[in-house]
């Protein structure tokens, strides 16, 4: 195996024996194979598009397959084999539809040379897929810069795929995004692609990352209302409990409906915290609050929680024996031997009864005291207090905003973010989204004239909300360039959704982003030079130096 797609890549180089995340070599190689096959599938979906043939299931499947390979989503050999076989099935279905359409229009059979990924097949299951997977991983490209850019593009596409898939789950669609994902994938099959072509594609990915986040914002807010400023309790009650983690709001809603009147209290964990701010979700009285913090602490927190646990998306940490029997997966999440709640069929909701049964069997969980967190500062809510914010900036009460969106992770270096937030002078406000917030959202950083010093817009995809807020401020201050605003960017990344968010910021013209806790292992020295020269991206250093850097600007 070789994987270097997240910030925790072993030795800052790559995981080559087992993933730091717990991904086994088998799964890593099968994921390489799946990505390669999605490129083959995309070759045909794009050809089919030219001839007016569209296969909605196959188009969405490309996004789902990519999503399943994001860090901490799926650790199951069995599920990976299923994904691979489905990719082959859909690839061949779309191929035949295209070949028929081609003959019908051109009056002769299609005879162009086809990439191997679009045709490869060998019977034999997991072992055969693994053998082929070893050939088609990241080292397929010998040139370091081409390899680096292709992977940067693919990781950005994975993030875009995840956000787009969430929107499709809520029945909000934009085929252009799906077709762009496919185009990006097919381009990475080319041996003759140039550095410039790849840089352009990466920038285009930034554009589609914005579109994907906008689509998901529309899907979430149209379905569940605009997030409202909400106080969320972080303790637990003496009643049976279910803890829901991941990003999928529809899963949470269906579970809330199915647990109504059962006496079960439902809590959010990690990236599900923002769900508490949506009117159509917070109306459920048994949505009792948030327990725990960021994903990487789940081994301790899930154990402590004592009730049933549902993982709707990443980030899953391989569960310990002590609580394994109370963890359930759903959607694209997978881990061998955990109970998986199957997908919706025939428009019916998912059946969460195994999770409910487990919570009831486990009985009441311990009661614990907890703080209250204030969340719900998405763009609509911020625009309602825009006058107050603008006034505070004009009067000098607010000196700067610091976008500290992104992810949290295990590494000790991330203590930087807690310290940075704590030491940030009191006339500065933090704008956050994603699980990065858990490094400082319980610090009691106070407020500035009633505006909290940590404005939490929501999940990592709600970084879009921060961008909307920035663009509104730009308009209000009559500025031409987003970089003239008193906004600094100190972003923490972990997995590939954060890569998509980063590409979105670059596409929007944001310059001078500080990135931590370390620069991606997949960025080669030359590609880094491009990022530094064109966008002024630079790594975090020490809290003192970085504070000086930002505050002296
Ligand atoms: Fe965090 Fe995990 Fe949302 Fe990521 S929970 S790290 S960027 O999956 O998706 O912020
Ligand atoms: Fe390593 Fe990250 Fe890849 Fe997991 S996802 S194998 S931790 S680089």
Coordinates of C-alpha atoms and ligand atoms in Angstrom, one line a residue:
X1 CA 0.0 0.0 0.0
X2 CA 1.0 3.6 -0.3
X3 CA -1.4 6.4 0.8
X4 CA -0.6 10.0 1.6
X5 CA -3.9 11.6 1.2
X6 CA -4.4 13.0 4.7
X7 CA -2.4 15.1 7.1
X8 CA -1.5 12.1 9.3
X9 CA 0.5 10.3 6.5
X10 CA 3.2 8.3 8.3
X11 CA 6.4 10.2 8.8
X12 CA 5.0 13.1 6.8
X13 CA 5.6 10.9 3.7
X14 CA 3.0 8.3 3.4
X15 CA 1.5 5.2 5.0
X16 CA 3.1 2.1 3.4
X17 CA 2.6 -0.8 5.9
X18 CA -0.7 0.2 7.6
X19 CA -2.6 3.4 7.8
X20 CA -2.1 5.7 10.8
X21 CA -6.0 5.9 10.4
X22 CA -6.1 2.1 10.7
X23 CA -6.7 1.4 7.1
X24 CA -5.3 -2.1 6.2
X25 CA -3.0 -2.6 3.1
X26 CA -5.8 -4.7 1.6
X27 CA -8.4 -1.9 1.8
X28 CA -5.9 0.7 0.7
X29 CA -5.1 -1.3 -2.5
X30 CA -8.7 -2.0 -3.1
X31 CA -9.4 1.7 -2.8
X32 CA -6.7 2.4 -5.4
X33 CA -8.4 -0.1 -7.7
X34 CA -11.8 1.5 -7.1
X35 CA -10.6 4.9 -8.0
X36 CA -9.0 3.6 -11.1
X37 CA -12.2 1.9 -12.1
X38 CA -14.2 5.1 -11.5
X39 CA -11.9 6.7 -14.0
X40 CA -12.9 3.9 -16.5
X41 CA -16.5 4.4 -15.7
X42 CA -16.2 8.1 -16.1
X43 CA -14.6 7.6 -19.6
X44 CA -17.9 6.0 -20.7
X45 CA -20.3 8.4 -18.9
X46 CA -18.6 11.3 -20.7
X47 CA -18.6 9.6 -24.1
X48 CA -22.3 8.8 -23.5
X49 CA -23.0 12.4 -22.6
X50 CA -21.7 13.5 -26.0
X51 CA -24.3 11.2 -27.6
X52 CA -27.2 12.4 -25.4
X53 CA -27.1 9.3 -23.2
X54 CA -27.3 9.9 -19.4
X55 CA -27.2 7.3 -16.7
X56 CA -28.1 9.1 -13.4
X57 CA -27.3 6.1 -11.3
X58 CA -23.8 5.8 -12.8
X59 CA -23.2 9.5 -12.6
X60 CA -23.9 9.6 -8.9
X61 CA -22.1 6.4 -8.3
X62 CA -18.8 7.9 -9.3
X63 CA -19.2 10.5 -6.5
X64 CA -20.3 7.8 -4.0
X65 CA -17.3 5.6 -4.9
X66 CA -14.9 8.5 -4.4
X67 CA -16.6 9.4 -1.1
X68 CA -16.1 5.9 0.1
X69 CA -12.3 6.3 -0.2
X70 CA -12.0 9.4 1.9
X71 CA -10.0 9.0 5.1
X72 CA -12.0 7.3 7.8
X73 CA -15.0 6.4 5.8
X74 CA -14.7 2.8 4.9
X75 CA -12.3 0.1 6.3
X76 CA -14.2 -2.9 5.0
X77 CA -12.6 -5.3 2.5
X78 CA -16.0 -6.8 1.8
X79 CA -17.6 -3.4 1.1
X80 CA -14.7 -2.4 -1.1
X81 CA -15.1 -5.5 -3.2
X82 CA -18.8 -4.7 -3.6
X83 CA -18.0 -1.1 -4.6
X84 CA -15.5 -2.4 -7.2
X85 CA -18.0 -4.9 -8.7
X86 CA -20.7 -2.3 -8.9
X87 CA -18.3 0.1 -10.7
X88 CA -17.5 -2.7 -13.2
X89 CA -21.2 -3.4 -13.7
X90 CA -22.2 0.2 -14.2
X91 CA -19.1 0.9 -16.4
X92 CA -20.2 -1.9 -18.7
X93 CA -23.8 -0.8 -18.7
X94 CA -22.9 2.7 -19.7
X95 CA -20.4 1.5 -22.3
X96 CA -23.1 -0.6 -24.1
X97 CA -25.6 2.3 -24.0
X98 CA -22.9 4.5 -25.5
X99 CA -21.9 1.9 -28.2
X100 CA -25.5 1.6 -29.3
X101 CA -26.0 5.3 -29.4
X102 CA -22.8 5.7 -31.4
X103 CA -23.7 3.1 -34.1
X104 CA -27.2 4.7 -34.3
X105 CA -25.7 8.1 -35.0
X106 CA -22.5 7.4 -36.9
X107 CA -23.7 4.3 -38.8
X108 CA -20.5 2.4 -37.9
X109 CA -19.1 0.8 -34.7
X110 CA -17.0 2.8 -32.3
X111 CA -13.3 2.0 -32.8
X112 CA -11.3 4.5 -30.9
X113 CA -8.5 3.3 -28.6
X114 CA -9.9 3.0 -25.1
X115 CA -8.0 3.4 -21.8
X116 CA -7.3 0.2 -19.9
X117 CA -9.4 1.3 -16.9
X118 CA -12.4 1.5 -19.2
X119 CA -12.2 -2.2 -20.2
X120 CA -10.2 -4.1 -17.6
X121 CA -11.9 -7.2 -16.2
X122 CA -10.6 -10.4 -14.7
X123 CA -12.7 -12.8 -12.6
X124 CA -11.5 -13.8 -9.2
X125 CA -12.7 -11.3 -6.6
X126 CA -10.7 -9.6 -3.9
X127 CA -7.3 -11.1 -4.7
X128 CA -7.4 -10.2 -8.3
X129 CA -8.6 -6.7 -7.6
X130 CA -5.8 -6.3 -5.1
X131 CA -3.2 -7.5 -7.5
X132 CA -4.3 -5.0 -10.1
X133 CA -4.7 -2.3 -7.4
X134 CA -1.0 -2.6 -6.7
X135 CA -0.3 -1.5 -10.3
X136 CA -2.6 1.5 -10.4
X137 CA -1.9 3.4 -7.2
X138 CA -0.3 6.8 -6.9
X139 CA 3.1 5.7 -8.2
X140 CA 1.6 5.0 -11.7
X141 CA 2.9 8.4 -12.5
X142 CA 6.7 8.5 -12.4
X143 CA 7.1 12.3 -12.6
X144 CA 6.9 13.7 -9.1
X145 CA 5.1 17.0 -10.0
X146 CA 2.6 15.3 -12.3
X147 CA 1.9 12.8 -9.6
X148 CA 1.5 15.5 -7.0
X149 CA -0.9 17.6 -9.1
X150 CA -2.9 14.5 -10.1
X151 CA -3.3 13.5 -6.5
X152 CA -4.1 17.1 -5.4
X153 CA -6.9 17.1 -8.1
X154 CA -8.2 13.7 -7.1
X155 CA -8.3 14.6 -3.4
X156 CA -10.1 17.8 -4.2
X157 CA -12.6 15.8 -6.3
X158 CA -13.2 13.4 -3.4
X159 CA -14.2 16.4 -1.2
X160 CA -16.4 17.8 -4.0
X161 CA -17.9 14.3 -4.4
X162 CA -18.8 14.0 -0.7
X163 CA -20.5 17.4 -0.6
X164 CA -22.4 16.8 -3.8
X165 CA -23.5 13.3 -2.6
X166 CA -24.9 14.9 0.6
X167 CA -26.9 17.3 -1.6
X168 CA -28.2 14.5 -3.8
X169 CA -29.3 12.6 -0.7
X170 CA -31.6 15.5 0.0
X171 CA -32.7 15.5 -3.7
X172 CA -30.8 18.6 -4.7
X173 CA -28.9 18.0 -8.0
X174 CA -26.4 19.6 -10.2
X175 CA -25.2 17.3 -13.0
X176 CA -22.5 19.8 -14.0
X177 CA -20.7 19.1 -10.8
X178 CA -20.9 15.3 -11.4
X179 CA -19.7 15.7 -14.9
X180 CA -16.8 17.8 -13.8
X181 CA -15.7 15.2 -11.3
X182 CA -15.8 12.7 -14.2
X183 CA -13.8 15.0 -16.4
X184 CA -11.1 15.5 -13.7
X185 CA -10.8 11.7 -13.2
X186 CA -10.5 10.9 -16.9
X187 CA -7.8 13.6 -17.3
X188 CA -5.7 11.9 -14.7
X189 CA -5.6 8.8 -16.9
X190 CA -3.6 10.7 -19.5
X191 CA 0.2 10.1 -19.6
X192 CA 0.8 13.2 -21.7
X193 CA -1.0 15.7 -19.5
X194 CA 1.1 18.8 -18.6
X195 CA 1.7 20.6 -15.4
X196 CA -0.2 23.6 -16.7
X197 CA -3.2 21.6 -17.7
X198 CA -3.3 20.0 -14.3
X199 CA -3.0 23.4 -12.5
X200 CA -5.9 24.7 -14.6
X201 CA -8.0 21.6 -13.7
X202 CA -7.2 22.1 -10.0
X203 CA -8.4 25.7 -10.2
X204 CA -11.5 24.5 -12.0
X205 CA -12.0 22.1 -9.1
X206 CA -12.0 25.1 -6.8
X207 CA -14.9 26.5 -8.8
X208 CA -16.8 23.3 -8.5
X209 CA -16.0 23.0 -4.8
X210 CA -17.7 26.3 -4.4
X211 CA -20.7 25.1 -6.4
X212 CA -20.9 21.8 -4.5
X213 CA -20.9 23.7 -1.1
X214 CA -23.5 26.1 -2.4
X215 CA -25.6 23.3 -3.6
X216 CA -25.4 21.5 -0.2
X217 CA -26.1 24.8 1.6
X218 CA -29.2 25.1 -0.5
X219 CA -30.2 21.5 0.2
X220 CA -29.6 21.8 3.9
X221 CA -31.3 25.2 4.4
X222 CA -34.3 24.5 2.1
X223 CA -34.9 21.2 3.9
X224 CA -34.2 22.1 7.5
X225 CA -34.4 25.9 7.5
X226 CA -31.7 28.4 8.1
X227 CA -29.5 27.6 11.2
X228 CA -30.5 29.8 14.1
X229 CA -28.3 30.9 17.0
X230 CA -28.7 28.0 19.4
X231 CA -27.3 27.0 22.8
X232 CA -26.4 23.4 22.8
X233 CA -26.1 21.4 26.0
X234 CA -23.1 19.1 26.2
X235 CA -24.1 17.0 29.1
X236 CA -26.2 13.8 29.1
X237 CA -29.5 12.7 30.7
X238 CA -30.4 9.6 32.7
X239 CA -32.2 7.9 29.8
X240 CA -31.3 5.5 27.0
X241 CA -29.2 7.4 24.4
X242 CA -28.0 7.3 20.8
X243 CA -25.0 9.3 19.7
X244 CA -25.0 10.3 16.0
X245 CA -21.8 11.3 14.3
X246 CA -20.8 12.2 10.8
X247 CA -22.4 14.7 8.5
X248 CA -25.6 13.2 7.1
X249 CA -28.6 15.3 8.3
X250 CA -31.2 13.1 6.7
X251 CA -30.0 10.1 8.7
X252 CA -30.3 12.1 11.8
X253 CA -33.8 13.3 10.9
X254 CA -35.1 9.8 10.2
X255 CA -33.6 8.5 13.4
X256 CA -35.3 11.4 15.3
X257 CA -38.6 10.4 13.8
X258 CA -38.2 6.8 14.6
X259 CA -37.1 7.4 18.2
X260 CA -40.0 9.8 19.0
X261 CA -41.9 8.6 22.0
X262 CA -39.4 5.8 22.8
X263 CA -37.8 7.6 25.8
X264 CA -34.5 7.6 23.9
X265 CA -32.4 10.8 23.9
X266 CA -30.4 11.5 20.7
X267 CA -27.1 13.4 21.0
X268 CA -24.8 14.7 18.3
X269 CA -21.1 14.0 18.1
X270 CA -18.3 15.6 16.2
X271 CA -19.4 17.1 12.9
X272 CA -23.1 16.5 13.7
X273 CA -23.1 19.3 16.3
X274 CA -24.4 21.9 13.8
X275 CA -27.6 19.9 13.3
X276 CA -28.8 21.3 16.6
X277 CA -29.2 24.7 15.0
X278 CA -31.5 23.7 12.1
X279 CA -35.2 24.6 13.0
X280 CA -36.5 21.4 11.4
X281 CA -34.2 19.3 13.5
X282 CA -34.1 21.2 16.8
X283 CA -37.9 21.0 17.0
X284 CA -37.4 17.4 18.1
X285 CA -37.4 17.7 21.9
X286 CA -35.4 14.5 22.3
X287 CA -32.5 15.9 20.2
X288 CA -30.9 16.5 23.6
X289 CA -27.6 18.1 22.7
X290 CA -24.0 17.3 21.8
X291 CA -21.8 14.8 23.6
X292 CA -18.0 14.7 23.2
X293 CA -15.8 16.5 20.8
X294 CA -13.8 15.9 17.6
X295 CA -13.7 12.6 15.8
X296 CA -10.2 11.5 17.0
X297 CA -11.3 11.3 20.6
X298 CA -14.1 8.9 19.8
X299 CA -12.4 5.8 21.2
X300 CA -12.5 7.4 24.6
X301 CA -15.8 9.2 24.2
X302 CA -17.8 6.4 22.6
X303 CA -16.6 4.1 25.4
X304 CA -17.7 6.6 28.0
X305 CA -21.0 7.5 26.4
X306 CA -22.6 4.1 27.2
X307 CA -25.4 4.1 24.6
X308 CA -25.8 3.1 21.0
X309 CA -23.7 5.0 18.3
X310 CA -24.5 5.7 14.7
X311 CA -21.8 6.7 12.2
X312 CA -23.3 8.4 9.2
X313 CA -20.1 9.4 7.4
X314 CA -16.4 10.0 8.3
X315 CA -14.6 10.1 10.6
X316 CA -14.7 6.6 12.0
X317 CA -11.8 5.4 14.1
X318 CA -11.5 1.5 14.2
X319 CA -13.6 0.7 17.2
X320 CA -12.3 -0.9 20.4
X321 CA -13.7 -4.3 21.5
X322 CA -15.2 -2.6 24.6
X323 CA -17.9 -0.7 22.6
X324 CA -17.8 -2.4 19.1
X325 CA -21.1 -4.1 19.6
X326 CA -22.9 -0.7 20.1
X327 CA -21.5 1.0 16.9
X328 CA -23.6 1.0 13.8
X329 CA -22.6 2.2 10.3
X330 CA -24.7 3.5 7.5
X331 CA -24.3 5.0 4.0
X332 CA -20.8 4.8 2.7
X333 CA -19.3 4.1 6.1
X334 CA -18.0 0.5 6.6
X335 CA -16.1 -1.6 9.0
X336 CA -16.0 -5.3 9.0
X337 CA -18.2 -6.9 11.7
X338 CA -20.1 -3.8 12.6
X339 CA -23.8 -3.8 12.0
X340 CA -24.6 -1.8 8.8
X341 CA -28.0 0.0 8.4
X342 CA -28.8 -0.5 4.7
X343 CA -29.7 2.3 2.2
X344 CA -33.2 3.6 1.5
X345 CA -35.1 1.6 -1.1
X346 CA -38.3 2.6 -2.9
X347 CA -38.2 6.1 -1.4
X348 CA -38.7 4.6 2.1
X349 CA -36.7 5.9 5.1
X350 CA -33.8 3.8 6.4
X351 CA -34.7 1.3 9.1
X352 CA -32.9 2.3 12.3
X353 CA -34.6 -0.3 14.5
X354 CA -31.4 -2.3 15.2
X355 CA -29.9 1.0 16.7
X356 CA -33.0 1.7 18.6
X357 CA -33.3 -1.8 19.9
X358 CA -29.6 -1.7 21.1
X359 CA -30.1 1.7 22.9
X360 CA -33.2 0.3 24.7
X361 CA -31.3 -2.9 25.7
X362 CA -28.4 -0.9 27.0
X363 CA -30.8 1.2 29.1
X364 CA -30.2 4.6 30.7
X365 CA -26.8 6.1 30.3
X366 CA -25.2 8.1 33.1
X367 CA -26.2 11.6 33.7
X368 CA -23.4 14.1 33.3
X369 CA -23.2 17.9 33.6
X370 CA -22.0 19.8 30.6
X371 CA -21.3 23.3 29.3
X372 CA -23.5 25.1 26.8
X373 CA -22.1 25.8 23.3
X374 CA -23.4 28.6 21.2
X375 CA -23.7 27.7 17.5
X376 CA -25.7 28.6 14.4
X377 CA -23.7 31.5 12.9
X378 CA -24.3 30.5 9.3
X379 CA -24.6 33.3 6.6
X380 CA -28.3 34.0 7.1
X381 CA -27.9 34.5 10.8
X382 CA -24.8 36.6 10.4
X383 CA -26.5 38.8 7.8
X384 CA -29.2 39.6 10.4
X385 CA -26.6 41.1 12.7
X386 CA -24.5 42.5 9.8
X387 CA -25.1 46.1 10.8
X388 CA -23.8 45.4 14.3
X389 CA -20.8 43.6 12.8
X390 CA -20.0 46.4 10.3
X391 CA -20.4 49.0 13.0
X392 CA -18.0 47.1 15.3
X393 CA -15.4 46.9 12.5
X394 CA -15.8 50.6 11.7
X395 CA -15.5 51.7 15.3
X396 CA -12.4 49.5 15.8
X397 CA -14.1 47.3 18.4
X398 CA -13.4 44.3 16.1
X399 CA -10.0 44.5 14.6
X400 CA -9.9 41.4 12.5
X401 CA -11.7 38.2 11.7
X402 CA -9.7 34.9 11.7
X403 CA -11.1 32.1 9.6
X404 CA -10.0 29.1 11.5
X405 CA -12.1 26.5 9.6
X406 CA -11.1 22.9 8.8
X407 CA -10.4 19.8 10.7
X408 CA -9.1 18.5 14.0
X409 CA -6.8 15.6 14.3
X410 CA -4.7 13.5 16.7
X411 CA -1.3 15.3 16.3
X412 CA 0.1 17.1 19.2
X413 CA 1.1 20.0 16.9
X414 CA -2.6 20.8 16.8
X415 CA -2.4 22.2 20.3
X416 CA -1.2 25.2 18.4
X417 CA -4.8 26.0 17.5
X418 CA -6.0 26.1 21.1
X419 CA -3.1 28.3 22.1
X420 CA -3.6 30.6 19.1
X421 CA -7.3 31.1 19.9
X422 CA -6.5 31.7 23.5
X423 CA -3.8 34.2 22.8
X424 CA -5.6 36.1 20.0
X425 CA -6.1 39.6 21.3
X426 CA -9.6 40.2 22.6
X427 CA -10.6 42.5 19.7
X428 CA -10.4 39.7 17.2
X429 CA -13.2 37.3 16.2
X430 CA -12.8 33.7 15.0
X431 CA -14.9 32.4 12.2
X432 CA -15.0 28.6 12.2
X433 CA -16.6 25.6 10.5
X434 CA -15.7 21.9 10.6
X435 CA -14.3 19.9 13.4
X436 CA -11.3 22.3 13.9
X437 CA -13.5 24.2 16.3
X438 CA -13.2 21.6 19.0
X439 CA -9.7 22.9 19.7
X440 CA -11.2 26.1 21.2
X441 CA -15.0 26.1 21.3
X442 CA -15.0 25.4 25.1
X443 CA -12.5 28.1 26.0
X444 CA -15.1 30.8 26.9
X445 CA -13.5 33.4 24.7
X446 CA -16.3 36.0 25.5
X447 CA -17.9 38.4 23.1
X448 CA -17.4 41.9 21.6
X449 CA -20.5 44.0 22.2
X450 CA -22.7 40.9 22.1
X451 CA -21.0 39.3 19.1
X452 CA -19.4 36.0 20.3
X453 CA -15.6 35.8 19.6
X454 CA -16.1 32.3 18.1
X455 CA -18.7 32.4 15.4
X456 CA -19.4 28.8 14.4
X457 CA -21.0 28.5 10.9
X458 CA -21.4 24.7 11.1
X459 CA -19.8 21.7 9.3
X460 CA -16.7 21.8 7.2
X461 CA -18.9 22.4 4.1
X462 CA -20.4 25.4 5.8
X463 CA -17.0 27.1 5.1
X464 CA -19.2 28.2 2.2
X465 CA -21.1 30.2 4.7
X466 CA -18.0 32.0 5.8
X467 CA -17.2 32.9 2.2
X468 CA -20.7 34.3 1.8
X469 CA -20.2 36.3 4.9
X470 CA -16.8 37.6 3.6
X471 CA -18.4 38.5 0.3
X472 CA -21.2 40.4 2.0
X473 CA -18.7 42.3 4.1
X474 CA -16.7 43.1 0.9
X475 CA -19.8 44.6 -0.6
X476 CA -20.7 46.5 2.6
X477 CA -17.3 48.0 2.8
X478 CA -17.3 48.8 -1.0
X479 CA -14.0 46.9 -1.6
X480 CA -12.8 45.4 -4.9
X481 CA -10.8 42.6 -3.5
X482 CA -11.7 40.0 -0.9
X483 CA -8.0 40.3 0.4
X484 CA -8.6 43.9 1.4
X485 CA -11.0 42.8 4.1
X486 CA -9.8 42.6 7.7
X487 CA -9.9 38.8 7.4
X488 CA -7.0 36.4 8.0
X489 CA -7.1 32.7 7.1
X490 CA -5.5 30.1 9.5
X491 CA -6.8 26.8 8.2
X492 CA -6.3 23.4 9.7
X493 CA -6.6 20.4 7.4
X494 CA -6.9 16.7 7.9
X495 CA -8.7 14.9 5.1
X496 CA -9.8 15.5 1.5
X497 CA -12.9 17.6 2.1
X498 CA -10.5 20.2 3.5
X499 CA -8.6 19.9 0.3
X500 CA -11.8 20.9 -1.6
X501 CA -12.4 23.8 0.8
X502 CA -8.8 25.0 0.3
X503 CA -9.2 24.8 -3.5
X504 CA -12.4 26.8 -3.2
X505 CA -10.7 29.5 -1.2
X506 CA -7.9 29.7 -3.8
X507 CA -10.4 29.9 -6.6
X508 CA -12.1 32.8 -4.8
X509 CA -8.8 34.6 -4.8
X510 CA -8.0 34.4 -1.1
X511 CA -4.3 35.0 -0.7
X512 CA -1.9 34.4 2.2
X513 CA -3.6 31.4 3.8
X514 CA -1.7 29.7 6.6
X515 CA -2.0 26.0 6.5
X516 CA -1.4 23.5 9.3
X517 CA -0.6 21.4 11.2
X518 CA 1.7 20.5 8.3
X519 CA 1.8 20.9 4.6
X520 CA 0.4 17.9 2.6
X521 CA 2.8 15.1 1.9
X522 CA 1.5 14.9 -1.6
X523 CA 2.6 18.4 -2.5
X524 CA 6.0 18.2 -4.3
X525 CA 8.5 21.0 -3.8
X526 CA 7.7 22.4 -7.3
X527 CA 4.0 22.3 -6.7
X528 CA 4.5 24.0 -3.4
X529 CA 6.4 26.7 -5.1
X530 CA 3.5 27.3 -7.4
X531 CA 1.2 27.6 -4.4
X532 CA 3.5 30.0 -2.6
X533 CA 4.2 32.2 -5.6
X534 CA 0.6 32.5 -6.8
X535 CA -1.3 32.3 -3.6
X536 CA 1.1 33.0 -0.8
X537 CA 0.2 29.8 1.0
X538 CA 2.5 29.3 3.9
X539 CA 2.8 26.8 6.8
X540 CA 2.0 27.6 10.4
X541 CA 5.1 28.2 12.6
X542 CA 4.8 29.1 16.2
X543 CA 1.8 30.8 17.8
X544 CA 3.9 33.9 18.7
X545 CA 5.4 34.3 15.3
X546 CA 2.1 33.7 13.5
X547 CA 0.2 36.1 15.7
X548 CA 2.8 38.7 14.9
X549 CA 2.6 37.9 11.2
X550 CA -1.2 38.3 11.1
X551 CA -1.5 41.2 13.4
X552 CA 1.2 43.3 11.8
X553 CA -0.4 43.2 8.4
Ligands
LIG1 FE1 -13.9 16.8 10.5 FE2 -13.6 14.2 9.7 FE3 -16.0 17.6 8.4 FE4 -13.6 16.0 7.8 S1 -15.0 15.1 11.1 S2 -12.3 15.8 9.5 S3 -12.8 17.8 6.8 O1 -14.4 14.3 8.2 O2 -15.3 16.4 7.2 O3 -14.5 18.4 9.5
LIG2 FE1 -2.3 7.2 6.1 FE2 -4.1 9.1 6.0 FE3 -3.9 7.4 4.0 FE4 -4.9 6.7 6.4 S1 -5.8 8.2 4.9 S2 -3.5 5.5 5.2 S3 -3.6 7.9 7.8 S4 -2.3 8.9 4.6

